[in-house]
Each structure stands twice: as structure tokens, then as C-alpha cells.
Amino acid sequence: MRSFLEPSGFISGFPLADPIIGLVITIAIFWIVWDSAKTIFTRLLDGVDPEIPKEIFHAAHHVSDLRKVTGVKVRWLGHRLHAEVNITVDASLSVEQGHAIAIEVRHELLHHLRYLSDATIHVDPLTASGPEYHHIEEHSHDGLPTHSH
């Protein structure tokens, strides 16, 4: 009787078993390497899982006085994530009240997303909310060429 260790085949009478099993193992190794390479390359480019901004939107909306979230940016800083979140509050609130809402949003984010290291919260009034209110028109000053921000 032959042993499975003999060079004639893994299973007695089936000499193609060794190459087939070797091919399956090779495919599994390539699959793992490909998946790991995609993850590493994405991290090198500061890529973030698309579900994370959705989680941030969801967590921020746990704050009662928040009107809406108008923007979320997330990036890697070392092994942790940092978020920049634009929120909208009622225009009638004081600066102090708007700041308190921003602190509560940050608190919610840090509790709901354990992998988040920090969050910067920008507060806009409901009357001037969104990216169009942050654009600075083309201008010139201090001898610099005409530019915009």
C-alpha cells in the first residue's frame, strides 16, 4: 500500500491530486495578497471605507438641536481616523449655543465611532449653510496675483 507522502500522488490512484491542491492553495494565497495590497494601497492614499462618512452622518444626527450635516471629510492620521464635519444650526442661536452643539456632536462621534481619534466641527447658521457660503471670490492684495479661495 502506498503512503500519501510518496511522490506518485496525494491520493492513491489519482496522480493529479497534488497539482490540483497546489493550484488551489496558490489561488488562495494570491487572493489574500491581492486583498491585502488593495487595503494597503488605499490606506497609503488616505482612502477611507465609504461606510465611515455614512456612520458619521448617522452619529451626528443623534444631537437634537442639529439641523443638518452639510459635509464630512475623513482622513487617516497614523493608525487612527480624523474627521472634519460641517453642521448647520438655527441662525437665532448664540455663538455659545452653537459651540455647545458642536461639542455635543464631537462627543457623539467619539462615542459612536471608537476608531475616530478626533473630529473638528464647523458650525454654520441655517441662513448661510453649505460650501457656496465659504467660497471667497477672486481678489488681489499685498502684491499677490489675483486669486480665489
JSON list of N, CA and C in Angstrom, two decimals, residues 3-77:
[
{"chain": "A", "resi": 3, "resn": "SER", "atom": "N", "xyz": [1.82, 5.27, 0.58]},
{"chain": "A", "resi": 3, "resn": "SER", "atom": "CA", "xyz": [1.56, 6.36, 1.52]},
{"chain": "A", "resi": 3, "resn": "SER", "atom": "C", "xyz": [1.26, 7.64, 0.74]},
{"chain": "A", "resi": 4, "resn": "PHE", "atom": "N", "xyz": [0.51, 8.53, 1.35]},
{"chain": "A", "resi": 4, "resn": "PHE", "atom": "CA", "xyz": [0.22, 9.80, 0.68]},
{"chain": "A", "resi": 4, "resn": "PHE", "atom": "C", "xyz": [1.47, 10.66, 0.52]},
{"chain": "A", "resi": 5, "resn": "LEU", "atom": "N", "xyz": [2.54, 10.30, 1.19]},
{"chain": "A", "resi": 5, "resn": "LEU", "atom": "CA", "xyz": [3.78, 11.04, 1.08]},
{"chain": "A", "resi": 5, "resn": "LEU", "atom": "C", "xyz": [4.63, 10.62, -0.11]},
{"chain": "A", "resi": 6, "resn": "GLU", "atom": "N", "xyz": [4.25, 9.54, -0.75]},
{"chain": "A", "resi": 6, "resn": "GLU", "atom": "CA", "xyz": [5.02, 9.08, -1.90]},
{"chain": "A", "resi": 6, "resn": "GLU", "atom": "C", "xyz": [4.85, 10.04, -3.06]},
{"chain": "A", "resi": 7, "resn": "PRO", "atom": "N", "xyz": [5.85, 10.19, -3.89]},
{"chain": "A", "resi": 7, "resn": "PRO", "atom": "CA", "xyz": [5.80, 11.16, -4.97]},
{"chain": "A", "resi": 7, "resn": "PRO", "atom": "C", "xyz": [4.81, 10.83, -6.08]},
{"chain": "A", "resi": 8, "resn": "SER", "atom": "N", "xyz": [4.23, 9.65, -6.08]},
{"chain": "A", "resi": 8, "resn": "SER", "atom": "CA", "xyz": [3.36, 9.27, -7.19]},
{"chain": "A", "resi": 8, "resn": "SER", "atom": "C", "xyz": [1.98, 9.92, -7.12]},
{"chain": "A", "resi": 9, "resn": "GLY", "atom": "N", "xyz": [1.58, 10.52, -6.01]},
{"chain": "A", "resi": 9, "resn": "GLY", "atom": "CA", "xyz": [0.28, 11.17, -5.95]},
{"chain": "A", "resi": 9, "resn": "GLY", "atom": "C", "xyz": [-0.21, 11.30, -4.53]},
{"chain": "A", "resi": 10, "resn": "PHE", "atom": "N", "xyz": [-1.01, 12.30, -4.28]},
{"chain": "A", "resi": 10, "resn": "PHE", "atom": "CA", "xyz": [-1.55, 12.57, -2.96]},
{"chain": "A", "resi": 10, "resn": "PHE", "atom": "C", "xyz": [-2.53, 11.48, -2.54]},
{"chain": "A", "resi": 11, "resn": "ILE", "atom": "N", "xyz": [-3.39, 11.13, -3.45]},
{"chain": "A", "resi": 11, "resn": "ILE", "atom": "CA", "xyz": [-4.37, 10.08, -3.18]},
{"chain": "A", "resi": 11, "resn": "ILE", "atom": "C", "xyz": [-4.03, 8.91, -4.08]},
{"chain": "A", "resi": 12, "resn": "SER", "atom": "N", "xyz": [-4.00, 7.73, -3.52]},
{"chain": "A", "resi": 12, "resn": "SER", "atom": "CA", "xyz": [-3.63, 6.54, -4.29]},
{"chain": "A", "resi": 12, "resn": "SER", "atom": "C", "xyz": [-4.51, 6.42, -5.53]},
{"chain": "A", "resi": 13, "resn": "GLY", "atom": "N", "xyz": [-3.86, 6.35, -6.66]},
{"chain": "A", "resi": 13, "resn": "GLY", "atom": "CA", "xyz": [-4.58, 6.18, -7.91]},
{"chain": "A", "resi": 13, "resn": "GLY", "atom": "C", "xyz": [-5.00, 7.50, -8.55]},
{"chain": "A", "resi": 14, "resn": "PHE", "atom": "N", "xyz": [-4.69, 8.65, -7.96]},
{"chain": "A", "resi": 14, "resn": "PHE", "atom": "CA", "xyz": [-5.07, 9.94, -8.55]},
{"chain": "A", "resi": 14, "resn": "PHE", "atom": "C", "xyz": [-3.84, 10.85, -8.55]},
{"chain": "A", "resi": 15, "resn": "PRO", "atom": "N", "xyz": [-2.99, 10.72, -9.56]},
{"chain": "A", "resi": 15, "resn": "PRO", "atom": "CA", "xyz": [-1.73, 11.45, -9.58]},
{"chain": "A", "resi": 15, "resn": "PRO", "atom": "C", "xyz": [-1.89, 12.97, -9.78]},
{"chain": "A", "resi": 16, "resn": "LEU", "atom": "N", "xyz": [-3.06, 13.47, -10.23]},
{"chain": "A", "resi": 16, "resn": "LEU", "atom": "CA", "xyz": [-3.26, 14.90, -10.41]},
{"chain": "A", "resi": 16, "resn": "LEU", "atom": "C", "xyz": [-3.68, 15.62, -9.13]},
{"chain": "A", "resi": 17, "resn": "ALA", "atom": "N", "xyz": [-3.86, 14.87, -8.05]},
{"chain": "A", "resi": 17, "resn": "ALA", "atom": "CA", "xyz": [-4.32, 15.47, -6.79]},
{"chain": "A", "resi": 17, "resn": "ALA", "atom": "C", "xyz": [-3.33, 16.52, -6.28]},
{"chain": "A", "resi": 18, "resn": "ASP", "atom": "N", "xyz": [-2.04, 16.21, -6.29]},
{"chain": "A", "resi": 18, "resn": "ASP", "atom": "CA", "xyz": [-1.03, 17.16, -5.80]},
{"chain": "A", "resi": 18, "resn": "ASP", "atom": "C", "xyz": [-1.04, 18.47, -6.59]},
{"chain": "A", "resi": 19, "resn": "PRO", "atom": "N", "xyz": [-0.99, 18.43, -7.92]},
{"chain": "A", "resi": 19, "resn": "PRO", "atom": "CA", "xyz": [-1.01, 19.70, -8.66]},
{"chain": "A", "resi": 19, "resn": "PRO", "atom": "C", "xyz": [-2.32, 20.48, -8.47]},
{"chain": "A", "resi": 20, "resn": "ILE", "atom": "N", "xyz": [-3.44, 19.79, -8.37]},
{"chain": "A", "resi": 20, "resn": "ILE", "atom": "CA", "xyz": [-4.73, 20.48, -8.19]},
{"chain": "A", "resi": 20, "resn": "ILE", "atom": "C", "xyz": [-4.77, 21.16, -6.83]},
{"chain": "A", "resi": 21, "resn": "ILE", "atom": "N", "xyz": [-4.37, 20.46, -5.79]},
{"chain": "A", "resi": 21, "resn": "ILE", "atom": "CA", "xyz": [-4.36, 21.04, -4.45]},
{"chain": "A", "resi": 21, "resn": "ILE", "atom": "C", "xyz": [-3.35, 22.18, -4.38]},
{"chain": "A", "resi": 22, "resn": "GLY", "atom": "N", "xyz": [-2.20, 22.03, -5.03]},
{"chain": "A", "resi": 22, "resn": "GLY", "atom": "CA", "xyz": [-1.20, 23.10, -5.09]},
{"chain": "A", "resi": 22, "resn": "GLY", "atom": "C", "xyz": [-1.76, 24.33, -5.78]},
{"chain": "A", "resi": 23, "resn": "LEU", "atom": "N", "xyz": [-2.53, 24.14, -6.85]},
{"chain": "A", "resi": 23, "resn": "LEU", "atom": "CA", "xyz": [-3.15, 25.25, -7.57]},
{"chain": "A", "resi": 23, "resn": "LEU", "atom": "C", "xyz": [-4.19, 25.95, -6.70]},
{"chain": "A", "resi": 24, "resn": "VAL", "atom": "N", "xyz": [-4.99, 25.19, -5.97]},
{"chain": "A", "resi": 24, "resn": "VAL", "atom": "CA", "xyz": [-5.99, 25.77, -5.07]},
{"chain": "A", "resi": 24, "resn": "VAL", "atom": "C", "xyz": [-5.31, 26.61, -3.99]},
{"chain": "A", "resi": 25, "resn": "ILE", "atom": "N", "xyz": [-4.25, 26.09, -3.41]},
{"chain": "A", "resi": 25, "resn": "ILE", "atom": "CA", "xyz": [-3.51, 26.83, -2.37]},
{"chain": "A", "resi": 25, "resn": "ILE", "atom": "C", "xyz": [-2.89, 28.09, -2.96]},
{"chain": "A", "resi": 26, "resn": "THR", "atom": "N", "xyz": [-2.33, 28.00, -4.17]},
{"chain": "A", "resi": 26, "resn": "THR", "atom": "CA", "xyz": [-1.74, 29.17, -4.83]},
{"chain": "A", "resi": 26, "resn": "THR", "atom": "C", "xyz": [-2.80, 30.24, -5.07]},
{"chain": "A", "resi": 27, "resn": "ILE", "atom": "N", "xyz": [-3.97, 29.86, -5.53]},
{"chain": "A", "resi": 27, "resn": "ILE", "atom": "CA", "xyz": [-5.06, 30.82, -5.76]},
{"chain": "A", "resi": 27, "resn": "ILE", "atom": "C", "xyz": [-5.47, 31.48, -4.45]},
{"chain": "A", "resi": 28, "resn": "ALA", "atom": "N", "xyz": [-5.56, 30.69, -3.38]},
{"chain": "A", "resi": 28, "resn": "ALA", "atom": "CA", "xyz": [-5.92, 31.26, -2.07]},
{"chain": "A", "resi": 28, "resn": "ALA", "atom": "C", "xyz": [-4.88, 32.27, -1.61]},
{"chain": "A", "resi": 29, "resn": "ILE", "atom": "N", "xyz": [-3.61, 31.96, -1.79]},
{"chain": "A", "resi": 29, "resn": "ILE", "atom": "CA", "xyz": [-2.54, 32.88, -1.40]},
{"chain": "A", "resi": 29, "resn": "ILE", "atom": "C", "xyz": [-2.61, 34.17, -2.22]},
{"chain": "A", "resi": 30, "resn": "PHE", "atom": "N", "xyz": [-2.78, 34.04, -3.53]},
{"chain": "A", "resi": 30, "resn": "PHE", "atom": "CA", "xyz": [-2.91, 35.23, -4.38]},
{"chain": "A", "resi": 30, "resn": "PHE", "atom": "C", "xyz": [-4.11, 36.07, -3.99]},
{"chain": "A", "resi": 31, "resn": "TRP", "atom": "N", "xyz": [-5.21, 35.44, -3.62]},
{"chain": "A", "resi": 31, "resn": "TRP", "atom": "CA", "xyz": [-6.42, 36.16, -3.21]},
{"chain": "A", "resi": 31, "resn": "TRP", "atom": "C", "xyz": [-6.14, 36.99, -1.95]},
{"chain": "A", "resi": 32, "resn": "ILE", "atom": "N", "xyz": [-5.47, 36.38, -0.98]},
{"chain": "A", "resi": 32, "resn": "ILE", "atom": "CA", "xyz": [-5.13, 37.08, 0.26]},
{"chain": "A", "resi": 32, "resn": "ILE", "atom": "C", "xyz": [-4.16, 38.23, -0.01]},
{"chain": "A", "resi": 33, "resn": "VAL", "atom": "N", "xyz": [-3.14, 37.99, -0.83]},
{"chain": "A", "resi": 33, "resn": "VAL", "atom": "CA", "xyz": [-2.17, 39.04, -1.15]},
{"chain": "A", "resi": 33, "resn": "VAL", "atom": "C", "xyz": [-2.85, 40.19, -1.89]},
{"chain": "A", "resi": 34, "resn": "TRP", "atom": "N", "xyz": [-3.73, 39.88, -2.85]},
{"chain": "A", "resi": 34, "resn": "TRP", "atom": "CA", "xyz": [-4.44, 40.92, -3.61]},
{"chain": "A", "resi": 34, "resn": "TRP", "atom": "C", "xyz": [-5.31, 41.76, -2.68]},
{"chain": "A", "resi": 35, "resn": "ASP", "atom": "N", "xyz": [-6.06, 41.11, -1.81]},
{"chain": "A", "resi": 35, "resn": "ASP", "atom": "CA", "xyz": [-6.93, 41.83, -0.88]},
{"chain": "A", "resi": 35, "resn": "ASP", "atom": "C", "xyz": [-6.12, 42.71, 0.06]},
{"chain": "A", "resi": 36, "resn": "SER", "atom": "N", "xyz": [-5.01, 42.20, 0.57]},
{"chain": "A", "resi": 36, "resn": "SER", "atom": "CA", "xyz": [-4.15, 42.98, 1.46]},
{"chain": "A", "resi": 36, "resn": "SER", "atom": "C", "xyz": [-3.51, 44.15, 0.72]},
{"chain": "A", "resi": 37, "resn": "ALA", "atom": "N", "xyz": [-3.09, 43.94, -0.51]},
{"chain": "A", "resi": 37, "resn": "ALA", "atom": "CA", "xyz": [-2.47, 45.01, -1.30]},
{"chain": "A", "resi": 37, "resn": "ALA", "atom": "C", "xyz": [-3.48, 46.13, -1.56]},
{"chain": "A", "resi": 38, "resn": "LYS", "atom": "N", "xyz": [-4.72, 45.80, -1.85]},
{"chain": "A", "resi": 38, "resn": "LYS", "atom": "CA", "xyz": [-5.75, 46.82, -2.07]},
{"chain": "A", "resi": 38, "resn": "LYS", "atom": "C", "xyz": [-5.94, 47.66, -0.81]},
{"chain": "A", "resi": 39, "resn": "THR", "atom": "N", "xyz": [-6.00, 46.99, 0.34]},
{"chain": "A", "resi": 39, "resn": "THR", "atom": "CA", "xyz": [-6.19, 47.70, 1.60]},
{"chain": "A", "resi": 39, "resn": "THR", "atom": "C", "xyz": [-5.01, 48.62, 1.89]},
{"chain": "A", "resi": 40, "resn": "ILE", "atom": "N", "xyz": [-3.81, 48.12, 1.72]},
{"chain": "A", "resi": 40, "resn": "ILE", "atom": "CA", "xyz": [-2.61, 48.92, 1.99]},
{"chain": "A", "resi": 40, "resn": "ILE", "atom": "C", "xyz": [-2.51, 50.09, 1.04]},
{"chain": "A", "resi": 41, "resn": "PHE", "atom": "N", "xyz": [-2.78, 49.87, -0.26]},
{"chain": "A", "resi": 41, "resn": "PHE", "atom": "CA", "xyz": [-2.71, 50.95, -1.24]},
{"chain": "A", "resi": 41, "resn": "PHE", "atom": "C", "xyz": [-3.75, 52.02, -0.94]},
{"chain": "A", "resi": 42, "resn": "THR", "atom": "N", "xyz": [-4.95, 51.61, -0.55]},
{"chain": "A", "resi": 42, "resn": "THR", "atom": "CA", "xyz": [-6.00, 52.56, -0.20]},
{"chain": "A", "resi": 42, "resn": "THR", "atom": "C", "xyz": [-5.57, 53.40, 1.00]},
{"chain": "A", "resi": 43, "resn": "ARG", "atom": "N", "xyz": [-4.98, 52.76, 2.01]},
{"chain": "A", "resi": 43, "resn": "ARG", "atom": "CA", "xyz": [-4.51, 53.49, 3.20]},
{"chain": "A", "resi": 43, "resn": "ARG", "atom": "C", "xyz": [-3.39, 54.46, 2.84]},
{"chain": "A", "resi": 44, "resn": "LEU", "atom": "N", "xyz": [-2.49, 54.05, 1.93]},
{"chain": "A", "resi": 44, "resn": "LEU", "atom": "CA", "xyz": [-1.40, 54.93, 1.51]},
{"chain": "A", "resi": 44, "resn": "LEU", "atom": "C", "xyz": [-1.93, 56.21, 0.87]},
{"chain": "A", "resi": 45, "resn": "LEU", "atom": "N", "xyz": [-3.07, 56.11, 0.21]},
{"chain": "A", "resi": 45, "resn": "LEU", "atom": "CA", "xyz": [-3.68, 57.26, -0.45]},
{"chain": "A", "resi": 45, "resn": "LEU", "atom": "C", "xyz": [-4.72, 57.94, 0.44]},
{"chain": "A", "resi": 46, "resn": "ASP", "atom": "N", "xyz": [-4.70, 57.65, 1.74]},
{"chain": "A", "resi": 46, "resn": "ASP", "atom": "CA", "xyz": [-5.65, 58.19, 2.71]},
{"chain": "A", "resi": 46, "resn": "ASP", "atom": "C", "xyz": [-7.09, 57.80, 2.39]},
{"chain": "A", "resi": 47, "resn": "GLY", "atom": "N", "xyz": [-7.27, 56.71, 1.71]},
{"chain": "A", "resi": 47, "resn": "GLY", "atom": "CA", "xyz": [-8.62, 56.25, 1.39]},
{"chain": "A", "resi": 47, "resn": "GLY", "atom": "C", "xyz": [-9.34, 55.74, 2.63]},
{"chain": "A", "resi": 48, "resn": "VAL", "atom": "N", "xyz": [-10.64, 55.94, 2.66]},
{"chain": "A", "resi": 48, "resn": "VAL", "atom": "CA", "xyz": [-11.46, 55.55, 3.80]},
{"chain": "A", "resi": 48, "resn": "VAL", "atom": "C", "xyz": [-12.64, 54.73, 3.28]},
{"chain": "A", "resi": 49, "resn": "ASP", "atom": "N", "xyz": [-13.03, 53.74, 4.04]},
{"chain": "A", "resi": 49, "resn": "ASP", "atom": "CA", "xyz": [-14.20, 52.93, 3.69]},
{"chain": "A", "resi": 49, "resn": "ASP", "atom": "C", "xyz": [-15.41, 53.85, 3.50]},
{"chain": "A", "resi": 50, "resn": "PRO", "atom": "N", "xyz": [-16.15, 53.71, 2.40]},
{"chain": "A", "resi": 50, "resn": "PRO", "atom": "CA", "xyz": [-17.30, 54.60, 2.14]},
{"chain": "A", "resi": 50, "resn": "PRO", "atom": "C", "xyz": [-18.39, 54.55, 3.22]},
{"chain": "A", "resi": 51, "resn": "GLU", "atom": "N", "xyz": [-18.41, 53.53, 4.02]},
{"chain": "A", "resi": 51, "resn": "GLU", "atom": "CA", "xyz": [-19.42, 53.44, 5.09]},
{"chain": "A", "resi": 51, "resn": "GLU", "atom": "C", "xyz": [-19.12, 54.39, 6.25]},
{"chain": "A", "resi": 52, "resn": "ILE", "atom": "N", "xyz": [-17.86, 54.78, 6.41]},
{"chain": "A", "resi": 52, "resn": "ILE", "atom": "CA", "xyz": [-17.48, 55.62, 7.56]},
{"chain": "A", "resi": 52, "resn": "ILE", "atom": "C", "xyz": [-18.16, 56.99, 7.52]},
{"chain": "A", "resi": 53, "resn": "PRO", "atom": "N", "xyz": [-18.14, 57.73, 6.38]},
{"chain": "A", "resi": 53, "resn": "PRO", "atom": "CA", "xyz": [-18.87, 59.01, 6.38]},
{"chain": "A", "resi": 53, "resn": "PRO", "atom": "C", "xyz": [-20.37, 58.83, 6.67]},
{"chain": "A", "resi": 54, "resn": "LYS", "atom": "N", "xyz": [-20.95, 57.73, 6.21]},
{"chain": "A", "resi": 54, "resn": "LYS", "atom": "CA", "xyz": [-22.36, 57.45, 6.50]},
{"chain": "A", "resi": 54, "resn": "LYS", "atom": "C", "xyz": [-22.57, 57.27, 8.00]},
{"chain": "A", "resi": 55, "resn": "GLU", "atom": "N", "xyz": [-21.64, 56.57, 8.65]},
{"chain": "A", "resi": 55, "resn": "GLU", "atom": "CA", "xyz": [-21.72, 56.38, 10.10]},
{"chain": "A", "resi": 55, "resn": "GLU", "atom": "C", "xyz": [-21.60, 57.72, 10.82]},
{"chain": "A", "resi": 56, "resn": "ILE", "atom": "N", "xyz": [-20.75, 58.60, 10.31]},
{"chain": "A", "resi": 56, "resn": "ILE", "atom": "CA", "xyz": [-20.57, 59.92, 10.92]},
{"chain": "A", "resi": 56, "resn": "ILE", "atom": "C", "xyz": [-21.86, 60.74, 10.79]},
{"chain": "A", "resi": 57, "resn": "PHE", "atom": "N", "xyz": [-22.46, 60.74, 9.59]},
{"chain": "A", "resi": 57, "resn": "PHE", "atom": "CA", "xyz": [-23.74, 61.42, 9.39]},
{"chain": "A", "resi": 57, "resn": "PHE", "atom": "C", "xyz": [-24.77, 60.91, 10.39]},
{"chain": "A", "resi": 58, "resn": "HIS", "atom": "N", "xyz": [-24.85, 59.59, 10.52]},
{"chain": "A", "resi": 58, "resn": "HIS", "atom": "CA", "xyz": [-25.83, 58.98, 11.42]},
{"chain": "A", "resi": 58, "resn": "HIS", "atom": "C", "xyz": [-25.58, 59.36, 12.88]},
{"chain": "A", "resi": 59, "resn": "ALA", "atom": "N", "xyz": [-24.32, 59.25, 13.32]},
{"chain": "A", "resi": 59, "resn": "ALA", "atom": "CA", "xyz": [-23.99, 59.56, 14.72]},
{"chain": "A", "resi": 59, "resn": "ALA", "atom": "C", "xyz": [-24.24, 61.03, 15.04]},
{"chain": "A", "resi": 60, "resn": "ALA", "atom": "N", "xyz": [-23.92, 61.92, 14.11]},
{"chain": "A", "resi": 60, "resn": "ALA", "atom": "CA", "xyz": [-24.10, 63.36, 14.35]},
{"chain": "A", "resi": 60, "resn": "ALA", "atom": "C", "xyz": [-25.57, 63.70, 14.53]},
{"chain": "A", "resi": 61, "resn": "HIS", "atom": "N", "xyz": [-26.45, 63.00, 13.84]},
{"chain": "A", "resi": 61, "resn": "HIS", "atom": "CA", "xyz": [-27.88, 63.30, 13.92]},
{"chain": "A", "resi": 61, "resn": "HIS", "atom": "C", "xyz": [-28.52, 62.85, 15.24]},
{"chain": "A", "resi": 62, "resn": "HIS", "atom": "N", "xyz": [-27.73, 62.29, 16.16]},
{"chain": "A", "resi": 62, "resn": "HIS", "atom": "CA", "xyz": [-28.24, 61.98, 17.49]},
{"chain": "A", "resi": 62, "resn": "HIS", "atom": "C", "xyz": [-28.35, 63.24, 18.35]},
{"chain": "A", "resi": 63, "resn": "VAL", "atom": "N", "xyz": [-27.76, 64.33, 17.90]},
{"chain": "A", "resi": 63, "resn": "VAL", "atom": "CA", "xyz": [-27.81, 65.59, 18.64]},
{"chain": "A", "resi": 63, "resn": "VAL", "atom": "C", "xyz": [-29.10, 66.31, 18.24]},
{"chain": "A", "resi": 64, "resn": "SER", "atom": "N", "xyz": [-29.91, 66.66, 19.25]},
{"chain": "A", "resi": 64, "resn": "SER", "atom": "CA", "xyz": [-31.26, 67.16, 18.98]},
{"chain": "A", "resi": 64, "resn": "SER", "atom": "C", "xyz": [-31.30, 68.53, 18.30]},
{"chain": "A", "resi": 65, "resn": "ASP", "atom": "N", "xyz": [-30.43, 69.47, 18.64]},
{"chain": "A", "resi": 65, "resn": "ASP", "atom": "CA", "xyz": [-30.51, 70.82, 18.07]},
{"chain": "A", "resi": 65, "resn": "ASP", "atom": "C", "xyz": [-29.80, 70.96, 16.73]},
{"chain": "A", "resi": 66, "resn": "LEU", "atom": "N", "xyz": [-29.25, 69.90, 16.23]},
{"chain": "A", "resi": 66, "resn": "LEU", "atom": "CA", "xyz": [-28.58, 69.92, 14.94]},
{"chain": "A", "resi": 66, "resn": "LEU", "atom": "C", "xyz": [-29.63, 69.94, 13.83]},
{"chain": "A", "resi": 67, "resn": "ARG", "atom": "N", "xyz": [-29.50, 70.87, 12.89]},
{"chain": "A", "resi": 67, "resn": "ARG", "atom": "CA", "xyz": [-30.44, 70.94, 11.76]},
{"chain": "A", "resi": 67, "resn": "ARG", "atom": "C", "xyz": [-30.04, 69.99, 10.64]},
{"chain": "A", "resi": 68, "resn": "LYS", "atom": "N", "xyz": [-28.76, 70.04, 10.24]},
{"chain": "A", "resi": 68, "resn": "LYS", "atom": "CA", "xyz": [-28.28, 69.11, 9.22]},
{"chain": "A", "resi": 68, "resn": "LYS", "atom": "C", "xyz": [-26.76, 69.07, 9.21]},
{"chain": "A", "resi": 69, "resn": "VAL", "atom": "N", "xyz": [-26.24, 68.03, 8.59]},
{"chain": "A", "resi": 69, "resn": "VAL", "atom": "CA", "xyz": [-24.81, 67.88, 8.37]},
{"chain": "A", "resi": 69, "resn": "VAL", "atom": "C", "xyz": [-24.58, 68.19, 6.89]},
{"chain": "A", "resi": 70, "resn": "THR", "atom": "N", "xyz": [-23.75, 69.19, 6.59]},
{"chain": "A", "resi": 70, "resn": "THR", "atom": "CA", "xyz": [-23.56, 69.61, 5.21]},
{"chain": "A", "resi": 70, "resn": "THR", "atom": "C", "xyz": [-22.26, 69.11, 4.59]},
{"chain": "A", "resi": 71, "resn": "GLY", "atom": "N", "xyz": [-21.40, 68.51, 5.38]},
{"chain": "A", "resi": 71, "resn": "GLY", "atom": "CA", "xyz": [-20.16, 67.98, 4.83]},
{"chain": "A", "resi": 71, "resn": "GLY", "atom": "C", "xyz": [-19.39, 67.15, 5.82]},
{"chain": "A", "resi": 72, "resn": "VAL", "atom": "N", "xyz": [-18.78, 66.08, 5.30]},
{"chain": "A", "resi": 72, "resn": "VAL", "atom": "CA", "xyz": [-17.94, 65.21, 6.13]},
{"chain": "A", "resi": 72, "resn": "VAL", "atom": "C", "xyz": [-16.68, 64.88, 5.34]},
{"chain": "A", "resi": 73, "resn": "LYS", "atom": "N", "xyz": [-15.53, 65.10, 5.95]},
{"chain": "A", "resi": 73, "resn": "LYS", "atom": "CA", "xyz": [-14.25, 64.70, 5.38]},
{"chain": "A", "resi": 73, "resn": "LYS", "atom": "C", "xyz": [-13.57, 63.84, 6.43]},
{"chain": "A", "resi": 74, "resn": "VAL", "atom": "N", "xyz": [-13.04, 62.71, 5.99]},
{"chain": "A", "resi": 74, "resn": "VAL", "atom": "CA", "xyz": [-12.37, 61.79, 6.91]},
{"chain": "A", "resi": 74, "resn": "VAL", "atom": "C", "xyz": [-11.02, 61.43, 6.30]},
{"chain": "A", "resi": 75, "resn": "ARG", "atom": "N", "xyz": [-9.99, 61.41, 7.13]},
{"chain": "A", "resi": 75, "resn": "ARG", "atom": "CA", "xyz": [-8.67, 61.02, 6.64]},
{"chain": "A", "resi": 75, "resn": "ARG", "atom": "C", "xyz": [-7.91, 60.29, 7.74]},
{"chain": "A", "resi": 76, "resn": "TRP", "atom": "N", "xyz": [-6.92, 59.52, 7.31]},
{"chain": "A", "resi": 76, "resn": "TRP", "atom": "CA", "xyz": [-6.09, 58.78, 8.25]},
{"chain": "A", "resi": 76, "resn": "TRP", "atom": "C", "xyz": [-4.98, 59.68, 8.78]},
{"chain": "A", "resi": 77, "resn": "LEU", "atom": "N", "xyz": [-4.76, 59.59, 10.09]},
{"chain": "A", "resi": 77, "resn": "LEU", "atom": "CA", "xyz": [-3.60, 60.19, 10.74]},
{"chain": "A", "resi": 77, "resn": "LEU", "atom": "C", "xyz": [-2.94, 59.06, 11.52]}
]
